[in-house]
XYZ file of C-alpha atoms in Angstrom:
677
model
C -19.431 -71.588 -22.555
C -20.228 -68.902 -25.155
C -19.804 -65.204 -24.386
C -20.396 -62.038 -26.400
C -17.586 -59.497 -26.583
C -20.027 -56.560 -26.735
C -21.863 -57.939 -23.714
C -18.539 -58.324 -21.892
C -17.739 -54.634 -22.528
C -20.832 -53.611 -20.530
C -18.870 -54.458 -17.370
C -15.237 -54.022 -18.438
C -13.692 -50.780 -19.642
C -10.458 -51.469 -21.531
C -8.849 -50.607 -24.868
C -7.166 -53.997 -25.281
C -7.941 -55.776 -28.592
C -10.123 -58.851 -28.794
C -7.208 -61.068 -29.879
C -5.109 -60.022 -26.898
C -8.094 -60.596 -24.587
C -8.363 -64.164 -25.913
C -4.656 -64.653 -25.220
C -5.056 -63.362 -21.646
C -8.121 -65.563 -21.040
C -6.197 -68.658 -22.123
C -3.227 -67.605 -19.986
C -5.370 -67.399 -16.826
C -6.897 -70.858 -17.300
C -10.053 -69.968 -19.304
C -9.137 -71.728 -22.546
C -10.445 -69.989 -25.684
C -11.511 -72.761 -28.052
C -12.953 -70.595 -30.815
C -13.312 -66.937 -31.826
C -15.967 -66.017 -34.365
C -16.970 -62.688 -35.853
C -20.744 -62.193 -36.056
C -23.077 -59.468 -37.295
C -26.370 -58.613 -35.628
C -29.469 -58.865 -37.799
C -31.227 -55.940 -36.130
C -28.300 -53.512 -36.212
C -25.098 -52.782 -38.087
C -22.935 -53.349 -35.009
C -20.440 -56.190 -35.223
C -19.702 -58.558 -32.365
C -17.376 -61.442 -31.524
C -18.438 -64.802 -30.137
C -15.856 -66.315 -27.756
C -16.154 -70.004 -26.865
C -14.484 -70.833 -23.559
C -13.658 -74.070 -21.776
C -14.388 -73.273 -18.117
C -12.786 -75.490 -15.410
C -15.403 -77.351 -13.365
C -14.287 -75.781 -10.080
C -14.635 -72.170 -11.286
C -18.264 -71.400 -10.494
C -17.394 -67.687 -10.150
C -16.714 -67.260 -13.904
C -19.845 -68.918 -15.278
C -21.188 -65.531 -16.411
C -20.223 -62.447 -18.407
C -19.715 -60.422 -15.239
C -17.552 -63.166 -13.676
C -15.335 -63.415 -16.771
C -15.021 -59.614 -16.948
C -13.953 -59.543 -13.283
C -11.279 -62.232 -13.799
C -10.060 -60.546 -16.978
C -9.823 -57.177 -15.229
C -7.618 -58.685 -12.491
C -5.274 -60.241 -15.056
C -4.976 -57.043 -17.110
C -4.273 -54.872 -14.064
C -1.620 -57.249 -12.732
C 0.133 -57.034 -16.113
C 0.105 -53.226 -16.109
C -2.700 -52.557 -18.628
C -5.349 -49.895 -18.138
C -8.556 -51.610 -17.162
C -11.535 -50.698 -15.043
C -14.344 -52.888 -13.757
C -17.762 -51.274 -13.810
C -19.991 -51.693 -10.777
C -23.052 -53.909 -10.702
C -26.061 -52.068 -12.189
C -27.876 -50.294 -9.354
C -31.010 -51.896 -7.866
C -31.722 -49.092 -5.377
C -35.048 -48.280 -7.115
C -36.522 -51.633 -6.116
C -39.521 -51.134 -3.811
C -43.039 -52.418 -3.373
C -45.417 -50.234 -5.412
C -48.864 -51.816 -5.139
C -50.611 -54.293 -2.883
C -51.506 -57.677 -4.262
C -53.322 -60.606 -2.703
C -50.871 -62.230 -0.317
C -49.397 -65.488 -1.528
C -49.405 -68.269 1.020
C -46.053 -69.949 0.802
C -44.855 -72.776 2.994
C -41.167 -73.623 2.664
C -40.018 -76.683 4.538
C -36.607 -76.526 6.154
C -34.347 -78.874 4.225
C -30.591 -79.242 3.805
C -31.117 -79.686 0.070
C -32.462 -76.128 -0.215
C -29.845 -73.680 1.075
C -31.697 -70.460 0.288
C -35.030 -69.627 -1.356
C -36.136 -66.077 -2.249
C -39.013 -64.697 -4.318
C -40.962 -61.593 -5.300
C -43.982 -60.826 -7.503
C -44.895 -58.312 -10.234
C -48.352 -57.282 -11.425
C -49.953 -55.684 -14.479
C -47.186 -56.723 -16.867
C -47.455 -56.894 -20.665
C -45.878 -59.857 -22.453
C -44.320 -58.455 -25.624
C -41.413 -59.041 -27.973
C -38.047 -58.238 -26.481
C -36.241 -55.049 -27.533
C -33.465 -55.359 -30.109
C -30.615 -54.892 -27.619
C -31.831 -57.860 -25.552
C -32.444 -60.015 -28.629
C -28.973 -59.237 -29.945
C -27.195 -60.200 -26.733
C -29.061 -63.508 -26.478
C -28.939 -64.384 -30.188
C -25.189 -63.738 -30.331
C -24.534 -66.508 -27.795
C -27.029 -68.906 -29.430
C -29.988 -68.325 -27.090
C -33.354 -68.029 -28.865
C -35.510 -65.048 -27.890
C -39.031 -65.886 -26.612
C -40.596 -62.796 -25.034
C -39.597 -59.873 -22.857
C -40.244 -61.833 -19.618
C -38.543 -65.169 -20.287
C -35.652 -63.427 -22.038
C -34.881 -61.635 -18.767
C -34.660 -65.080 -17.119
C -31.905 -66.019 -19.598
C -30.293 -62.571 -19.453
C -29.787 -62.810 -15.673
C -28.451 -66.369 -16.065
C -25.720 -65.307 -18.507
C -25.051 -61.913 -16.913
C -24.627 -63.012 -13.277
C -24.476 -66.806 -13.558
C -27.468 -66.967 -11.190
C -30.459 -69.103 -12.305
C -33.886 -67.571 -11.658
C -37.311 -68.916 -12.590
C -40.445 -66.959 -13.593
C -43.973 -68.456 -13.327
C -47.489 -67.285 -14.160
C -48.785 -66.081 -10.782
C -52.472 -66.198 -11.790
C -52.292 -69.970 -12.020
C -50.985 -70.425 -8.482
C -52.227 -67.468 -6.437
C -55.315 -69.249 -5.064
C -53.318 -72.154 -3.735
C -50.615 -72.695 -1.164
C -47.143 -72.815 -2.624
C -44.887 -75.278 -0.821
C -41.366 -76.472 -1.295
C -41.288 -80.000 0.099
C -40.310 -83.594 -0.492
C -43.089 -85.760 -1.854
C -43.128 -89.579 -2.057
C -45.722 -89.543 -4.853
C -45.415 -90.395 -8.538
C -46.741 -87.996 -11.146
C -46.830 -87.023 -14.813
C -44.751 -83.979 -15.680
C -44.579 -82.530 -19.221
C -45.863 -85.844 -20.634
C -43.172 -87.782 -18.779
C -43.523 -90.008 -15.723
C -41.527 -89.023 -12.629
C -41.048 -90.757 -9.308
C -40.554 -87.939 -6.794
C -39.437 -89.993 -3.808
C -36.778 -87.980 -1.936
C -36.905 -85.280 -4.618
C -37.256 -81.574 -3.894
C -40.223 -80.272 -5.873
C -42.145 -76.991 -5.920
C -45.859 -77.802 -5.643
C -49.091 -75.966 -6.287
C -51.229 -78.150 -4.029
C -50.876 -81.536 -5.762
C -49.605 -80.156 -9.065
C -45.831 -79.911 -9.496
C -44.535 -76.562 -10.699
C -40.800 -77.146 -10.891
C -38.282 -79.897 -10.064
C -35.511 -78.245 -8.009
C -35.150 -75.328 -10.417
C -34.216 -77.647 -13.314
C -37.492 -78.485 -15.089
C -40.562 -76.219 -15.182
C -44.122 -77.478 -15.726
C -45.353 -76.077 -19.054
C -48.725 -75.224 -17.476
C -47.061 -72.524 -15.325
C -44.850 -70.900 -17.981
C -45.412 -67.222 -18.833
C -47.638 -66.789 -21.923
C -49.000 -63.890 -23.973
C -52.025 -63.373 -21.696
C -50.047 -63.486 -18.456
C -50.640 -60.410 -16.261
C -48.942 -61.286 -12.977
C -45.689 -63.170 -12.412
C -43.832 -64.913 -9.616
C -39.990 -64.734 -9.679
C -37.877 -67.151 -7.627
C -34.165 -67.251 -6.942
C -33.064 -70.442 -5.211
C -29.832 -72.060 -4.160
C -29.760 -75.850 -3.831
C -27.167 -78.336 -2.649
C -24.708 -79.018 -5.504
C -24.485 -82.685 -4.526
C -28.267 -83.070 -4.621
C -28.604 -81.338 -8.005
C -25.941 -83.619 -9.458
C -27.897 -86.706 -8.349
C -31.315 -85.526 -9.532
C -29.936 -84.310 -12.880
C -28.404 -87.735 -13.456
C -31.581 -89.496 -12.274
C -33.827 -87.658 -14.753
C -31.133 -87.216 -17.439
C -31.333 -83.414 -17.244
C -28.516 -81.413 -18.833
C -29.107 -77.710 -19.351
C -27.564 -74.333 -18.455
C -29.372 -74.367 -15.104
C -28.135 -77.819 -14.065
C -24.531 -76.969 -15.066
C -24.482 -73.983 -12.711
C -26.383 -75.647 -9.874
C -24.033 -78.659 -9.984
C -20.976 -76.436 -9.531
C -22.492 -74.659 -6.543
C -23.776 -71.075 -6.425
C -23.118 -68.064 -4.264
C -26.307 -67.623 -2.155
C -25.313 -63.995 -1.516
C -26.390 -63.202 -5.105
C -30.017 -64.295 -4.549
C -31.438 -60.910 -3.497
C -29.499 -58.871 -6.041
C -30.533 -61.219 -8.892
C -34.207 -60.896 -7.895
C -34.092 -57.121 -7.727
C -32.158 -56.858 -10.980
C -34.659 -59.138 -12.782
C -37.692 -57.321 -11.300
C -36.447 -53.873 -12.359
C -35.616 -55.059 -15.890
C -39.059 -56.666 -16.277
C -40.710 -53.521 -14.926
C -38.811 -51.434 -17.481
C -39.650 -53.687 -20.449
C -43.230 -54.665 -19.587
C -44.597 -51.667 -17.691
C -45.481 -53.781 -14.647
C -45.304 -52.873 -10.996
C -43.624 -54.633 -8.072
C -46.358 -56.091 -5.870
C -44.398 -57.636 -3.004
C -41.231 -57.229 -1.047
C -38.428 -59.796 -1.226
C -39.431 -62.888 0.753
C -36.216 -64.584 1.814
C -35.917 -68.049 3.361
C -32.328 -68.570 4.603
C -32.444 -70.946 7.618
C -28.770 -71.860 7.972
C -26.250 -69.314 6.858
C -22.899 -70.754 5.727
C -19.887 -70.882 7.964
C -17.433 -67.995 8.112
C -14.879 -67.468 5.380
C -11.783 -69.649 5.441
C -8.613 -68.193 6.979
C -5.287 -69.403 5.581
C -1.611 -68.672 6.141
C 0.576 -68.652 3.029
C 4.363 -68.859 3.296
C 6.679 -66.896 1.024
C 9.285 -69.689 0.908
C 6.568 -72.207 -0.040
C 5.435 -69.991 -2.916
C 9.002 -69.557 -4.203
C 9.806 -73.277 -3.868
C 6.772 -74.284 -5.907
C 7.225 -71.568 -8.522
C 11.006 -72.026 -8.707
C 11.407 -68.271 -8.848
C 11.710 -65.552 -6.177
C 8.505 -63.585 -6.658
C 8.405 -60.170 -4.966
C 6.155 -60.308 -1.894
C 4.746 -56.872 -2.848
C 3.545 -58.386 -6.153
C 2.037 -61.319 -4.244
C 0.140 -58.944 -1.986
C -1.029 -56.898 -4.980
C -2.450 -59.992 -6.717
C -4.249 -61.094 -3.546
C -5.874 -57.666 -3.177
C -7.015 -57.775 -6.819
C -8.548 -61.210 -6.130
C -10.409 -59.613 -3.181
C -8.574 -61.895 -0.769
C -8.168 -59.878 2.427
C -4.745 -59.728 4.063
C -5.340 -59.935 7.816
C -1.759 -60.092 9.070
C 1.685 -60.126 7.547
C 5.165 -60.919 8.827
C 8.555 -61.959 7.550
C 7.444 -65.560 6.886
C 4.138 -64.972 5.113
C 0.582 -63.633 5.093
C -2.594 -64.540 6.950
C -5.493 -64.151 4.514
C -9.286 -64.498 4.375
C -10.854 -66.200 1.343
C -14.078 -64.622 -0.047
C -17.162 -66.794 0.123
C -17.605 -66.666 -3.658
C -14.352 -68.651 -4.131
C -15.265 -72.072 -2.757
C -12.560 -73.606 -4.947
C -9.849 -72.082 -2.711
C -9.499 -74.137 0.480
C -5.738 -74.768 0.845
C -2.450 -72.936 0.663
C -1.614 -74.618 -2.650
C -4.875 -73.280 -4.151
C -3.831 -69.720 -3.296
C -0.397 -70.301 -4.858
C -2.082 -71.595 -8.011
C -4.200 -68.416 -8.172
C -1.080 -66.246 -7.801
C 0.639 -68.179 -10.608
C -2.455 -68.003 -12.809
C -2.875 -64.243 -12.508
C 0.852 -63.431 -12.676
C 1.160 -65.548 -15.836
C 3.029 -68.795 -16.371
C 5.005 -67.286 -19.241
C 6.317 -64.311 -17.277
C 9.011 -66.110 -15.300
C 12.546 -65.428 -16.544
C 14.541 -68.274 -15.008
C 18.303 -67.681 -15.205
C 19.183 -71.305 -14.599
C 18.471 -73.798 -17.333
C 16.731 -76.990 -16.332
C 18.237 -80.178 -17.736
C 16.527 -83.537 -17.634
C 18.873 -86.307 -16.605
C 16.316 -89.034 -17.250
C 16.821 -89.389 -21.009
C 16.816 -93.148 -20.774
C 13.532 -93.126 -18.861
C 11.959 -90.794 -21.433
C 13.144 -93.084 -24.221
C 11.601 -96.093 -22.473
C 8.290 -94.268 -21.981
C 8.174 -93.390 -25.676
C 9.006 -96.969 -26.560
C 6.286 -98.337 -24.251
C 3.739 -95.972 -25.804
C 4.860 -97.062 -29.259
C 4.253 -100.707 -28.351
C 0.785 -99.921 -26.969
C -0.130 -98.137 -30.218
C 1.176 -101.089 -32.217
C -0.955 -103.547 -30.199
C -4.013 -101.274 -30.424
C -3.673 -101.065 -34.209
C -3.381 -104.837 -34.437
C -6.585 -105.263 -32.385
C -8.344 -102.676 -34.555
C -7.416 -104.735 -37.610
C -9.249 -107.707 -36.041
C -12.413 -105.598 -35.552
C -11.979 -104.620 -31.885
C -13.063 -101.196 -30.599
C -11.044 -99.378 -27.941
C -12.985 -98.014 -24.946
C -12.180 -96.037 -21.798
C -13.949 -96.491 -18.453
C -13.802 -94.821 -15.059
C -11.446 -96.227 -12.421
C -14.382 -96.373 -9.970
C -16.598 -99.456 -9.952
C -19.980 -100.284 -8.451
C -20.068 -102.091 -5.123
C -22.614 -104.658 -6.378
C -19.972 -106.324 -8.573
C -17.911 -107.367 -5.554
C -20.217 -110.356 -4.983
C -18.775 -111.990 -8.115
C -15.192 -111.742 -6.865
C -13.469 -113.955 -4.294
C -10.118 -112.360 -3.563
C -8.241 -113.827 -0.610
C -4.840 -112.380 -1.565
C -5.667 -108.671 -1.609
C -8.262 -106.147 -0.465
C -10.285 -103.610 -2.418
C -9.552 -99.901 -2.019
C -12.526 -97.951 -0.689
C -13.056 -94.374 -1.897
C -15.441 -91.921 -0.247
C -17.593 -90.710 -3.147
C -20.029 -88.041 -1.962
C -21.698 -87.693 -5.362
C -22.511 -91.365 -5.867
C -22.103 -93.827 -3.010
C -22.667 -96.785 -5.354
C -19.266 -96.080 -6.943
C -17.122 -96.392 -3.833
C -14.321 -98.777 -4.860
C -11.347 -98.518 -7.166
C -11.606 -101.274 -9.729
C -9.519 -104.402 -9.358
C -10.795 -105.790 -12.662
C -11.472 -104.280 -16.099
C -14.109 -106.890 -16.915
C -17.230 -105.243 -15.487
C -16.616 -101.902 -17.169
C -16.233 -103.599 -20.556
C -19.372 -105.687 -19.978
C -21.321 -102.474 -19.331
C -20.282 -101.263 -22.785
C -21.386 -104.548 -24.374
C -24.718 -104.291 -22.556
C -25.323 -100.775 -23.928
C -23.976 -101.549 -27.448
C -25.990 -104.552 -28.539
C -24.541 -104.606 -32.059
C -20.872 -104.620 -31.041
C -19.218 -107.481 -29.177
C -15.516 -106.786 -29.619
C -13.859 -104.335 -27.226
C -10.508 -103.751 -25.566
C -9.319 -101.357 -22.871
C -6.006 -100.187 -21.475
C -6.395 -99.521 -17.776
C -5.116 -100.003 -14.256
C -6.226 -102.251 -11.425
C -5.909 -101.050 -7.844
C -5.727 -103.090 -4.640
C -4.217 -103.398 -1.179
C -1.536 -106.037 -0.753
C 0.324 -106.370 2.567
C -0.752 -102.840 3.589
C 0.584 -101.376 0.340
C -1.443 -99.811 -2.472
C -0.531 -101.457 -5.776
C -1.343 -100.474 -9.344
C -1.297 -102.988 -12.159
C -1.508 -101.927 -15.800
C -3.715 -104.336 -17.719
C -5.023 -104.903 -21.220
C -8.557 -106.318 -21.166
C -9.943 -107.831 -24.391
C -13.468 -109.191 -24.808
C -15.234 -111.025 -27.646
C -18.601 -112.737 -28.075
C -18.577 -116.394 -29.096
C -20.304 -117.068 -32.414
C -21.759 -120.323 -33.731
C -18.371 -121.477 -34.963
C -17.118 -124.152 -32.564
C -13.467 -123.105 -32.780
C -14.001 -119.402 -31.897
C -12.157 -119.948 -28.600
C -9.002 -120.933 -30.469
C -9.377 -118.092 -32.950
C -9.561 -115.684 -30.016
C -6.620 -117.446 -28.372
C -4.667 -117.120 -31.622
C -5.232 -113.347 -31.699
C -3.934 -113.021 -28.133
C -0.889 -115.166 -28.980
C -0.122 -112.885 -31.928
C -0.165 -109.844 -29.660
C 2.243 -111.354 -27.126
C 4.561 -112.777 -29.799
C 4.531 -109.371 -31.520
C 6.042 -107.954 -28.330
C 8.884 -110.455 -28.648
C 7.805 -112.804 -25.820
C 7.583 -116.573 -26.161
C 4.208 -118.167 -25.285
C 5.218 -121.817 -25.298
C 4.135 -122.495 -21.701
C 0.345 -122.757 -21.799
C -1.820 -124.382 -19.143
C -5.435 -125.354 -19.650
C -7.958 -125.233 -16.810
C -11.706 -125.845 -16.638
C -12.995 -122.644 -18.308
C -9.963 -121.456 -20.212
C -6.208 -121.239 -20.574
C -3.364 -119.104 -19.261
C 0.127 -118.317 -20.576
C 3.261 -118.554 -18.444
C 6.726 -117.191 -18.951
C 9.378 -118.094 -16.391
C 6.793 -118.607 -13.615
C 5.015 -115.345 -14.480
C 1.371 -115.427 -15.601
C 1.239 -113.187 -18.657
C -2.317 -113.742 -19.785
C -5.518 -115.468 -18.734
C -8.201 -116.406 -21.295
C -11.577 -117.896 -20.487
C -15.363 -117.797 -20.640
C -17.368 -115.423 -18.431
C -19.706 -117.120 -15.941
C -23.390 -117.104 -16.853
C -24.337 -115.506 -13.515
C -22.234 -112.457 -14.410
C -23.675 -112.275 -17.937
C -27.216 -112.373 -16.526
C -26.361 -109.313 -14.404
C -25.715 -107.382 -17.644
C -28.569 -109.061 -19.606
C -26.151 -110.600 -22.122
C -27.373 -113.789 -23.782
C -24.275 -114.783 -25.776
C -21.228 -116.569 -24.406
C -18.392 -114.104 -23.844
C -14.635 -114.718 -24.054
C -12.328 -112.494 -22.021
C -8.555 -112.101 -21.994
C -6.743 -110.378 -19.138
C -3.157 -109.462 -20.102
C -0.800 -108.344 -17.348
C 0.930 -105.514 -19.186
C 3.286 -104.679 -16.330
C 4.732 -108.219 -16.503
C 5.201 -107.910 -20.259
C 7.076 -104.614 -19.892
C 9.208 -106.100 -17.122
C 10.091 -109.135 -19.249
C 10.902 -106.925 -22.213
C 13.247 -104.880 -20.088
C 14.985 -107.921 -18.589
C 15.307 -109.853 -21.800
C 16.252 -106.685 -23.751
C 13.981 -107.643 -26.604
C 13.730 -105.574 -29.729
C 10.201 -104.838 -30.860
C 10.789 -104.151 -34.490
C 14.028 -106.024 -35.214
C 14.442 -109.741 -34.827
C 17.879 -111.300 -34.303
C 18.463 -114.251 -36.573
C 21.156 -116.925 -36.534
C 23.928 -116.879 -39.066
C 21.960 -119.398 -41.123
C 18.232 -119.361 -41.724
C 16.998 -122.834 -40.665
C 13.547 -123.861 -41.852
C 10.867 -124.785 -39.297
C 8.627 -127.706 -40.254
C 5.107 -128.157 -38.937
C 3.004 -131.300 -38.623
C -0.513 -131.649 -37.107
C -1.914 -134.689 -35.285
C -5.558 -135.191 -34.213
C -6.078 -137.349 -31.112
C -9.221 -138.804 -29.550
C -8.458 -139.020 -25.822
C -10.160 -139.109 -22.452
C -11.464 -135.776 -21.117
C -9.414 -136.011 -17.933
C -6.125 -135.902 -19.904
C -4.687 -132.382 -20.072
C -2.581 -130.718 -22.729
C 0.334 -130.546 -20.266
C 0.482 -134.364 -20.084
C 0.652 -134.586 -23.877
C 3.356 -131.927 -23.889
C 5.521 -133.867 -21.418
C 5.188 -137.062 -23.461
C 6.135 -135.238 -26.679
C 9.492 -134.017 -25.395
C 11.020 -137.444 -24.761
C 14.782 -137.774 -24.406
C 15.615 -138.918 -27.928
C 13.463 -136.204 -29.516
C 15.972 -133.393 -30.177
C 14.364 -131.840 -33.258
C 10.974 -130.922 -31.679
C 11.088 -127.239 -30.726
C 7.536 -126.427 -29.618
C 3.936 -127.639 -29.745
C 0.662 -125.690 -29.821
C -2.894 -126.748 -29.114
C -4.652 -125.885 -32.357
C -8.180 -127.062 -31.529
C -10.267 -128.773 -28.863
C -13.533 -130.365 -29.963
C -16.370 -132.103 -28.145
C -19.131 -133.952 -29.962
C -22.108 -136.129 -29.086
C -20.866 -138.586 -31.691
C -17.718 -139.303 -29.645
C -17.695 -142.176 -27.175
C -18.661 -141.214 -23.632
C -15.908 -139.314 -21.787
C -13.880 -138.619 -24.935
C -12.658 -135.402 -26.552
C -10.581 -134.463 -29.584
C -7.309 -132.500 -29.593
C -5.633 -131.168 -32.735
C -1.992 -130.414 -31.929
C 0.669 -128.669 -34.034
C 4.283 -129.890 -33.762
C 7.177 -127.663 -34.886
C 10.532 -129.237 -35.864
C 13.922 -127.624 -36.412
C 17.522 -128.810 -36.504
C 20.429 -126.363 -36.129
C 22.712 -128.714 -38.093
C 20.602 -128.033 -41.183
C 20.320 -131.738 -42.048
C 16.590 -132.183 -41.274
C 14.830 -134.349 -43.879
C 11.274 -135.552 -44.435
C 12.311 -139.085 -43.421
C 13.583 -137.937 -40.018
C 10.369 -135.929 -39.405
C 8.129 -138.887 -40.373
C 10.047 -141.209 -38.040
C 9.599 -138.711 -35.170
C 5.856 -138.342 -35.915
C 5.379 -142.134 -35.939
C 7.303 -142.381 -32.647
C 5.006 -139.721 -31.107
C 1.873 -141.535 -32.295
C 3.150 -144.787 -30.776
C 3.811 -143.061 -27.415
C 0.323 -141.480 -27.386
C -1.385 -144.803 -28.166
C 0.614 -146.685 -25.541
C 0.715 -144.141 -22.677
C -2.672 -142.381 -22.862
C -4.559 -144.870 -25.070
C -5.199 -142.228 -27.736
C -6.928 -142.927 -31.037
C -5.246 -141.265 -34.008
C -7.862 -139.576 -36.195
């Protein structure tokens, strides 16, 4: 959010420098990302532009007045001279002339919490005065005219969205706020308004829930009479409709965080008086206020002094605690030796628990103001070393995947319920999460696959991705987390792409210092074992799943159980960057054999035959390639297998290797009726 320092000084009276103000703002949780000095074009007065990162739960500081109020509290608690100016007076607001009554029907609906409006007549649409242009231009808001600029001025001053329409275009019709099941064109775009809250002028839509305004009803140069609305909608509903129509603007940001409906009337009066001053118009109606269900009473909480001190780790004076609460306008109802009973103001919906109040006390007091006498020592040096080492390995693996052309992605831990139909899990249960904003995302993911497939579906030109993430599931009434590395790749026209992909995965695991000799092939892929632990599973994605994401190519996916790898590394005490060698460096010899065998014969059978009793120089074998062709006899397939030989006595010769190879060929021909290619 961008704020103007000169605009901020309209509400805050302090002599503190701009640099110190930025430091205080950051200290109280409003992170200052940038500070820029600017000069107004229409005057010689200099200003500063402050860019803030506002937490999503702080709806009360989404305005200049809100930031000034929070800053004033922080300065006072630290002993600086600071005074908060009152809201500009709106006592002069009154109906001045009679205008044709506007018929307005507002349907009672939980999505609309409060709806208020008033009208002005005989206005003149002109250029805005320099002071208004300067304030808006300094925060990057383009000036339009003296009417619509007031709409933006109120938004950034109070954080309260208002909307202004041309009254002459709607005065002869009934104005209704209702749900409509119809479909319509709106600003040259097609909208389906089923279950949407829309402001209608008979059959013509005026505004979609305060977010999008029909261009036909916007104030223009010839506009004489205006209609001003101030509405408060359900934050949950605004979030859904903004996502549905891909709306992201200053109005949606504030509506999504929830507004204080108590500001509706003041915002209307403030806007009406400013417009009257700038345009010479007259107020033609009283405030019409629709507020069917007023919110529940303010929350009462009891905060304990010992709880505050335990969390802070410092004995904070209870008088200081009480002082901070009063500055925050949190009423102290009762107090005793144990703590305080307090009442939370309605404007602070983010405070609902005792821990929230303690966080506010810490925030205002300042995290850097605690002078702890006792030094805190961390006794978990070994654990910290292991964490650094684990992170180092992850970076190493990520860099290796990047070198092969893979892109790293990050997805949400929540997954859509529709994907559960592709999973048959009899060993564990999914974890259900109540998601009020989007009921479709109601489960914690137990697979990284679907999130990665979504990225492939939306990035048609890229088919190589990997993700570090966690799986979540119930197992024997316990919630388990499993760190996983998911890697995905599209199969190209090259027949051996499966084995190229498999080779990349083998490199990653070997790079971690783990042996991948035990490999088992199944119908759609292969998995790696190490001492009865499944390290990795590689295979093709089912076509039914690919159709769900509209992917035409065959997709290879590798699921690496990273927790198992870390556990094995810890047990085996492997070194990641140093390899331990024997006293002598013995050469490893490799020979490849291509076999034409029956399809029912597995690689495991060939592996068992290869390690016969007399064969003491064979160390390991790898499946290099599997090939199927129409030219092969019916029911036949081809395996290309690599054999690795080594002898610790250092007397291995070519003659011994050739004799062993011939012996292996003889066994394959006799036992599995293989044809040597």
